[in-house]
Structure formats: structure tokens, C-alpha cells
């Protein structure tokens, strides 16, 4: 069962964490650097994610959801394209 969608604050944290990973790599993602990027204290970050592993799990789940949405959209578009092609052939 998928977890609940992130709250707006959690989504902000995930956005900033993703930026940090893109800029510096996963090894450089620390809760301290994340807190600085978001403008929170470290304890505030820990109220949303109890540790780096929970944060990473949320990032992976979010990325997986986005990939699934993209794949579904591509599949829908291809189904429409295939139906259009078939209709033109008839």
C-alpha cells in the first residue's frame, strides 16, 4: 500500500533534497545541509522525516510515482495514436 502523499511542507523538503542530490550527489545529502537549504532547523526536518533513510524512501516513492504517471501518459498517447492510425486505414 503506497504511503500518503507528502504534505506541502514535506514536498518542499523533497524538492530541496532532490536539488541537493542533483548538485552534489547522494553522498553529500545530509540532514544539516538540507535544513540549511530549506531554511529550517535540523530538528524541524526530523519532525517530517525521522532520518535520512526515511527521506530517501520518500524521494524514491515520489520518483516512482512520477515515472509511473509518465509511463501511463505515454501509453495513453500511444493507444490514441494506434486508434487514429487504425481508423485511417479502414
mmCIF file of N, CA and C in Angstrom:
data_model
loop_
_atom_site.group_PDB
_atom_site.id
_atom_site.type_symbol
_atom_site.label_atom_id
_atom_site.label_comp_id
_atom_site.label_asym_id
_atom_site.label_seq_id
_atom_site.Cartn_x
_atom_site.Cartn_y
_atom_site.Cartn_z
ATOM 1 N N UNK A 1 0.848 -1.176 0.000
ATOM 2 C CA UNK A 1 0.000 0.000 0.000
ATOM 3 C C UNK A 1 0.896 1.242 0.000
ATOM 4 N N UNK A 2 0.703 2.154 -0.952
ATOM 5 C CA UNK A 2 1.549 3.344 -1.001
ATOM 6 C C UNK A 2 1.297 4.254 0.195
ATOM 7 N N UNK A 3 2.326 4.966 0.552
ATOM 8 C CA UNK A 3 2.209 5.927 1.654
ATOM 9 C C UNK A 3 1.326 7.090 1.208
ATOM 10 N N UNK A 4 0.892 7.858 2.190
ATOM 11 C CA UNK A 4 0.095 9.049 1.874
ATOM 12 C C UNK A 4 0.956 10.036 1.104
ATOM 13 N N UNK A 5 0.324 10.856 0.268
ATOM 14 C CA UNK A 5 1.099 11.878 -0.432
ATOM 15 C C UNK A 5 1.741 12.823 0.580
ATOM 16 N N UNK A 6 2.877 13.392 0.211
ATOM 17 C CA UNK A 6 3.536 14.305 1.146
ATOM 18 C C UNK A 6 2.697 15.561 1.381
ATOM 19 N N UNK A 7 2.842 16.107 2.575
ATOM 20 C CA UNK A 7 2.215 17.392 2.871
ATOM 21 C C UNK A 7 2.945 18.460 2.057
ATOM 22 N N UNK A 8 2.383 19.653 1.941
ATOM 23 C CA UNK A 8 3.103 20.714 1.219
ATOM 24 C C UNK A 8 4.509 20.956 1.789
ATOM 25 N N UNK A 9 4.650 20.905 3.094
ATOM 26 C CA UNK A 9 5.964 21.117 3.701
ATOM 27 C C UNK A 9 6.914 19.972 3.359
ATOM 28 N N UNK A 10 6.405 18.744 3.408
ATOM 29 C CA UNK A 10 7.230 17.592 3.038
ATOM 30 C C UNK A 10 7.616 17.656 1.564
ATOM 31 N N UNK A 11 6.701 18.099 0.723
ATOM 32 C CA UNK A 11 7.007 18.241 -0.701
ATOM 33 C C UNK A 11 8.125 19.256 -0.910
ATOM 34 N N UNK A 12 8.106 20.328 -0.140
ATOM 35 C CA UNK A 12 9.178 21.334 -0.216
ATOM 36 C C UNK A 12 10.511 20.711 0.187
ATOM 37 N N UNK A 13 10.497 19.934 1.251
ATOM 38 C CA UNK A 13 11.716 19.269 1.711
ATOM 39 C C UNK A 13 12.221 18.313 0.629
ATOM 40 N N UNK A 14 11.325 17.548 0.036
ATOM 41 C CA UNK A 14 11.713 16.610 -1.018
ATOM 42 C C UNK A 14 12.273 17.349 -2.234
ATOM 43 N N UNK A 15 11.678 18.472 -2.581
ATOM 44 C CA UNK A 15 12.194 19.272 -3.702
ATOM 45 C C UNK A 15 13.624 19.737 -3.432
ATOM 46 N N UNK A 16 13.857 20.260 -2.234
ATOM 47 C CA UNK A 16 15.191 20.750 -1.906
ATOM 48 C C UNK A 16 16.197 19.598 -1.809
ATOM 49 N N UNK A 17 15.754 18.459 -1.294
ATOM 50 C CA UNK A 17 16.639 17.290 -1.210
ATOM 51 C C UNK A 17 17.025 16.825 -2.610
ATOM 52 N N UNK A 18 16.066 16.834 -3.515
ATOM 53 C CA UNK A 18 16.338 16.441 -4.893
ATOM 54 C C UNK A 18 17.337 17.399 -5.538
ATOM 55 N N UNK A 19 17.187 18.691 -5.275
ATOM 56 C CA UNK A 19 18.142 19.683 -5.790
ATOM 57 C C UNK A 19 19.548 19.393 -5.274
ATOM 58 N N UNK A 20 19.663 19.130 -3.978
ATOM 59 C CA UNK A 20 20.976 18.863 -3.390
ATOM 60 C C UNK A 20 21.623 17.628 -4.002
ATOM 61 N N UNK A 21 20.841 16.576 -4.194
ATOM 62 C CA UNK A 21 21.381 15.356 -4.798
ATOM 63 C C UNK A 21 21.824 15.630 -6.232
ATOM 64 N N UNK A 22 21.027 16.377 -6.968
ATOM 65 C CA UNK A 22 21.386 16.705 -8.352
ATOM 66 C C UNK A 22 22.669 17.531 -8.411
ATOM 67 N N UNK A 23 22.853 18.419 -7.456
ATOM 68 C CA UNK A 23 24.026 19.303 -7.448
ATOM 69 C C UNK A 23 25.289 18.616 -6.949
ATOM 70 N N UNK A 24 25.149 17.809 -5.890
ATOM 71 C CA UNK A 24 26.342 17.330 -5.190
ATOM 72 C C UNK A 24 26.433 15.816 -5.061
ATOM 73 N N UNK A 25 25.390 15.103 -5.403
ATOM 74 C CA UNK A 25 25.404 13.653 -5.267
ATOM 75 C C UNK A 25 24.774 13.208 -3.959
ATOM 76 N N UNK A 26 24.370 11.964 -3.941
ATOM 77 C CA UNK A 26 23.667 11.410 -2.795
ATOM 78 C C UNK A 26 24.534 11.394 -1.535
ATOM 79 N N UNK A 27 25.814 11.126 -1.690
ATOM 80 C CA UNK A 27 26.703 11.055 -0.527
ATOM 81 C C UNK A 27 26.795 12.396 0.206
ATOM 82 N N UNK A 28 26.554 13.480 -0.515
ATOM 83 C CA UNK A 28 26.652 14.811 0.092
ATOM 84 C C UNK A 28 25.333 15.303 0.679
ATOM 85 N N UNK A 29 24.280 14.509 0.542
ATOM 86 C CA UNK A 29 22.993 14.882 1.131
ATOM 87 C C UNK A 29 23.025 14.573 2.622
ATOM 88 N N UNK A 30 22.974 15.609 3.416
ATOM 89 C CA UNK A 30 22.906 15.437 4.864
ATOM 90 C C UNK A 30 21.685 16.205 5.365
ATOM 91 N N UNK A 31 21.200 15.792 6.514
ATOM 92 C CA UNK A 31 20.049 16.484 7.076
ATOM 93 C C UNK A 31 20.431 17.935 7.412
ATOM 94 N N UNK A 32 21.664 18.149 7.802
ATOM 95 C CA UNK A 32 22.117 19.510 8.110
ATOM 96 C C UNK A 32 22.097 20.386 6.854
ATOM 97 N N UNK A 33 22.669 19.887 5.763
ATOM 98 C CA UNK A 33 22.678 20.661 4.515
ATOM 99 C C UNK A 33 21.258 20.890 4.012
ATOM 100 N N UNK A 34 20.416 19.874 4.164
ATOM 101 C CA UNK A 34 19.027 20.004 3.743
ATOM 102 C C UNK A 34 18.309 21.073 4.558
ATOM 103 N N UNK A 35 18.518 21.049 5.864
ATOM 104 C CA UNK A 35 17.882 22.052 6.728
ATOM 105 C C UNK A 35 18.319 23.463 6.323
ATOM 106 N N UNK A 36 19.605 23.618 6.031
ATOM 107 C CA UNK A 36 20.101 24.926 5.594
ATOM 108 C C UNK A 36 19.448 25.349 4.283
ATOM 109 N N UNK A 37 19.315 24.403 3.356
ATOM 110 C CA UNK A 37 18.724 24.716 2.049
ATOM 111 C C UNK A 37 17.257 25.114 2.184
ATOM 112 N N UNK A 38 16.535 24.406 3.042
ATOM 113 C CA UNK A 38 15.110 24.679 3.206
ATOM 114 C C UNK A 38 14.876 25.907 4.077
ATOM 115 N N UNK A 39 15.852 26.214 4.939
ATOM 116 C CA UNK A 39 15.686 27.340 5.854
ATOM 117 C C UNK A 39 15.045 26.926 7.162
ATOM 118 N N UNK A 40 15.195 25.661 7.515
ATOM 119 C CA UNK A 40 14.677 25.116 8.766
ATOM 120 C C UNK A 40 15.842 24.780 9.680
ATOM 121 N N UNK A 41 15.498 24.432 10.899
ATOM 122 C CA UNK A 41 16.492 23.831 11.784
ATOM 123 C C UNK A 41 16.498 22.327 11.502
ATOM 124 N N UNK A 42 17.578 21.658 11.892
ATOM 125 C CA UNK A 42 17.615 20.200 11.727
ATOM 126 C C UNK A 42 16.459 19.513 12.446
ATOM 127 N N UNK A 43 16.154 19.894 13.700
ATOM 128 C CA UNK A 43 15.021 19.230 14.361
ATOM 129 C C UNK A 43 13.709 19.368 13.581
ATOM 130 N N UNK A 44 13.533 20.473 12.871
ATOM 131 C CA UNK A 44 12.310 20.648 12.079
ATOM 132 C C UNK A 44 12.262 19.633 10.944
ATOM 133 N N UNK A 45 13.397 19.362 10.325
ATOM 134 C CA UNK A 45 13.453 18.346 9.266
ATOM 135 C C UNK A 45 13.105 16.980 9.852
ATOM 136 N N UNK A 46 13.674 16.691 11.026
ATOM 137 C CA UNK A 46 13.439 15.390 11.661
ATOM 138 C C UNK A 46 11.985 15.214 12.097
ATOM 139 N N UNK A 47 11.258 16.273 12.279
ATOM 140 C CA UNK A 47 9.823 16.139 12.585
ATOM 141 C C UNK A 47 9.055 15.598 11.376
ATOM 142 N N UNK A 48 9.570 15.858 10.198
ATOM 143 C CA UNK A 48 8.918 15.389 8.973
ATOM 144 C C UNK A 48 9.464 14.038 8.515
ATOM 145 N N UNK A 49 10.746 13.826 8.688
ATOM 146 C CA UNK A 49 11.407 12.582 8.293
ATOM 147 C C UNK A 49 12.359 12.183 9.420
ATOM 148 N N UNK A 50 12.130 11.016 10.032
ATOM 149 C CA UNK A 50 12.913 10.640 11.207
ATOM 150 C C UNK A 50 14.397 10.390 10.941
ATOM 151 N N UNK A 51 14.780 10.291 9.704
ATOM 152 C CA UNK A 51 16.185 10.095 9.375
ATOM 153 C C UNK A 51 16.383 10.115 7.872
ATOM 154 N N UNK A 52 17.645 10.001 7.490
ATOM 155 C CA UNK A 52 17.981 10.071 6.073
ATOM 156 C C UNK A 52 17.351 8.914 5.301
ATOM 157 N N UNK A 53 17.279 7.734 5.907
ATOM 158 C CA UNK A 53 16.690 6.597 5.188
ATOM 159 C C UNK A 53 15.204 6.832 4.908
ATOM 160 N N UNK A 54 14.492 7.439 5.836
ATOM 161 C CA UNK A 54 13.072 7.753 5.614
ATOM 162 C C UNK A 54 12.935 8.813 4.523
ATOM 163 N N UNK A 55 13.825 9.781 4.526
ATOM 164 C CA UNK A 55 13.827 10.812 3.494
ATOM 165 C C UNK A 55 14.084 10.195 2.126
ATOM 166 N N UNK A 56 15.086 9.316 2.044
ATOM 167 C CA UNK A 56 15.403 8.665 0.775
ATOM 168 C C UNK A 56 14.245 7.794 0.292
ATOM 169 N N UNK A 57 13.599 7.094 1.217
ATOM 170 C CA UNK A 57 12.441 6.274 0.843
ATOM 171 C C UNK A 57 11.334 7.145 0.257
ATOM 172 N N UNK A 58 11.102 8.303 0.845
ATOM 173 C CA UNK A 58 10.080 9.222 0.337
ATOM 174 C C UNK A 58 10.479 9.766 -1.036
ATOM 175 N N UNK A 59 11.766 10.045 -1.216
ATOM 176 C CA UNK A 59 12.240 10.533 -2.510
ATOM 177 C C UNK A 59 12.049 9.467 -3.585
ATOM 178 N N UNK A 60 12.372 8.227 -3.255
ATOM 179 C CA UNK A 60 12.235 7.129 -4.210
ATOM 180 C C UNK A 60 10.763 6.897 -4.547
ATOM 181 N N UNK A 61 9.909 6.917 -3.531
ATOM 182 C CA UNK A 61 8.483 6.719 -3.774
ATOM 183 C C UNK A 61 7.929 7.824 -4.669
ATOM 184 N N UNK A 62 8.342 9.037 -4.413
ATOM 185 C CA UNK A 62 7.882 10.166 -5.219
ATOM 186 C C UNK A 62 8.355 10.035 -6.659
ATOM 187 N N UNK A 63 9.621 9.678 -6.834
ATOM 188 C CA UNK A 63 10.164 9.494 -8.177
ATOM 189 C C UNK A 63 9.446 8.359 -8.891
ATOM 190 N N UNK A 64 9.196 7.269 -8.178
ATOM 191 C CA UNK A 64 8.476 6.151 -8.775
ATOM 192 C C UNK A 64 7.089 6.556 -9.234
ATOM 193 N N UNK A 65 6.404 7.347 -8.422
ATOM 194 C CA UNK A 65 5.074 7.829 -8.801
ATOM 195 C C UNK A 65 5.121 8.697 -10.032
ATOM 196 N N UNK A 66 6.124 9.548 -10.108
ATOM 197 C CA UNK A 66 6.250 10.433 -11.275
ATOM 198 C C UNK A 66 6.561 9.623 -12.531
ATOM 199 N N UNK A 67 7.428 8.609 -12.391
ATOM 200 C CA UNK A 67 7.748 7.768 -13.538
ATOM 201 C C UNK A 67 6.515 7.003 -14.010
ATOM 202 N N UNK A 68 5.752 6.478 -13.064
ATOM 203 C CA UNK A 68 4.542 5.743 -13.410
ATOM 204 C C UNK A 68 3.551 6.654 -14.141
ATOM 205 N N UNK A 69 3.376 7.884 -13.666
ATOM 206 C CA UNK A 69 2.481 8.829 -14.343
ATOM 207 C C UNK A 69 2.936 9.087 -15.776
ATOM 208 N N UNK A 70 4.244 9.233 -15.962
ATOM 209 C CA UNK A 70 4.794 9.488 -17.296
ATOM 210 C C UNK A 70 4.570 8.285 -18.201
ATOM 211 N N UNK A 71 4.818 7.086 -17.684
ATOM 212 C CA UNK A 71 4.622 5.867 -18.469
ATOM 213 C C UNK A 71 3.155 5.711 -18.854
ATOM 214 N N UNK A 72 2.255 5.970 -17.912
ATOM 215 C CA UNK A 72 0.825 5.870 -18.206
ATOM 216 C C UNK A 72 0.410 6.875 -19.269
ATOM 217 N N UNK A 73 0.954 8.090 -19.202
ATOM 218 C CA UNK A 73 0.628 9.098 -20.207
ATOM 219 C C UNK A 73 1.130 8.676 -21.584
ATOM 220 N N UNK A 74 2.336 8.148 -21.640
ATOM 221 C CA UNK A 74 2.882 7.668 -22.914
ATOM 222 C C UNK A 74 2.005 6.545 -23.459
ATOM 223 N N UNK A 75 1.599 5.635 -22.592
ATOM 224 C CA UNK A 75 0.749 4.523 -23.027
ATOM 225 C C UNK A 75 -0.592 5.029 -23.555
ATOM 226 N N UNK A 76 -1.167 6.007 -22.869
ATOM 227 C CA UNK A 76 -2.442 6.572 -23.344
ATOM 228 C C UNK A 76 -2.261 7.226 -24.711
ATOM 229 N N UNK A 77 -1.187 7.980 -24.864
ATOM 230 C CA UNK A 77 -0.940 8.660 -26.137
ATOM 231 C C UNK A 77 -0.712 7.658 -27.256
ATOM 232 N N UNK A 78 -0.001 6.594 -26.964
ATOM 233 C CA UNK A 78 0.234 5.580 -27.995
ATOM 234 C C UNK A 78 -1.058 4.862 -28.353
ATOM 235 N N UNK A 79 -1.908 4.622 -27.366
ATOM 236 C CA UNK A 79 -3.186 3.975 -27.645
ATOM 237 C C UNK A 79 -4.026 4.863 -28.548
ATOM 238 N N UNK A 80 -4.017 6.156 -28.286
ATOM 239 C CA UNK A 80 -4.753 7.101 -29.128
ATOM 240 C C UNK A 80 -4.150 7.116 -30.528
ATOM 241 N N UNK A 81 -2.827 7.177 -30.611
ATOM 242 C CA UNK A 81 -2.168 7.174 -31.910
ATOM 243 C C UNK A 81 -2.496 5.907 -32.688
ATOM 244 N N UNK A 82 -2.474 4.762 -32.013
ATOM 245 C CA UNK A 82 -2.774 3.494 -32.684
ATOM 246 C C UNK A 82 -4.218 3.476 -33.175
ATOM 247 N N UNK A 83 -5.136 3.993 -32.362
ATOM 248 C CA UNK A 83 -6.543 4.043 -32.773
ATOM 249 C C UNK A 83 -6.711 4.969 -33.973
ATOM 250 N N UNK A 84 -6.006 6.099 -33.977
ATOM 251 C CA UNK A 84 -6.077 7.033 -35.109
ATOM 252 C C UNK A 84 -5.548 6.379 -36.379
ATOM 253 N N UNK A 85 -4.445 5.674 -36.259
ATOM 254 C CA UNK A 85 -3.856 5.007 -37.416
ATOM 255 C C UNK A 85 -4.810 3.946 -37.944
ATOM 256 N N UNK A 86 -5.372 3.158 -37.041
ATOM 257 C CA UNK A 86 -6.310 2.104 -37.449
ATOM 258 C C UNK A 86 -7.529 2.709 -38.129
ATOM 259 N N UNK A 87 -8.040 3.810 -37.615
ATOM 260 C CA UNK A 87 -9.213 4.455 -38.212
ATOM 261 C C UNK A 87 -8.895 4.971 -39.611
ATOM 262 N N UNK A 88 -7.692 5.467 -39.821
ATOM 263 C CA UNK A 88 -7.309 5.980 -41.127
ATOM 264 C C UNK A 88 -7.133 4.836 -42.131
ATOM 265 N N UNK A 89 -6.736 3.665 -41.657
ATOM 266 C CA UNK A 89 -6.500 2.528 -42.531
ATOM 267 C C UNK A 89 -7.804 1.919 -43.012
ATOM 268 N N UNK A 90 -8.872 2.127 -42.261
ATOM 269 C CA UNK A 90 -10.158 1.498 -42.612
ATOM 270 C C UNK A 90 -10.882 2.289 -43.635
#
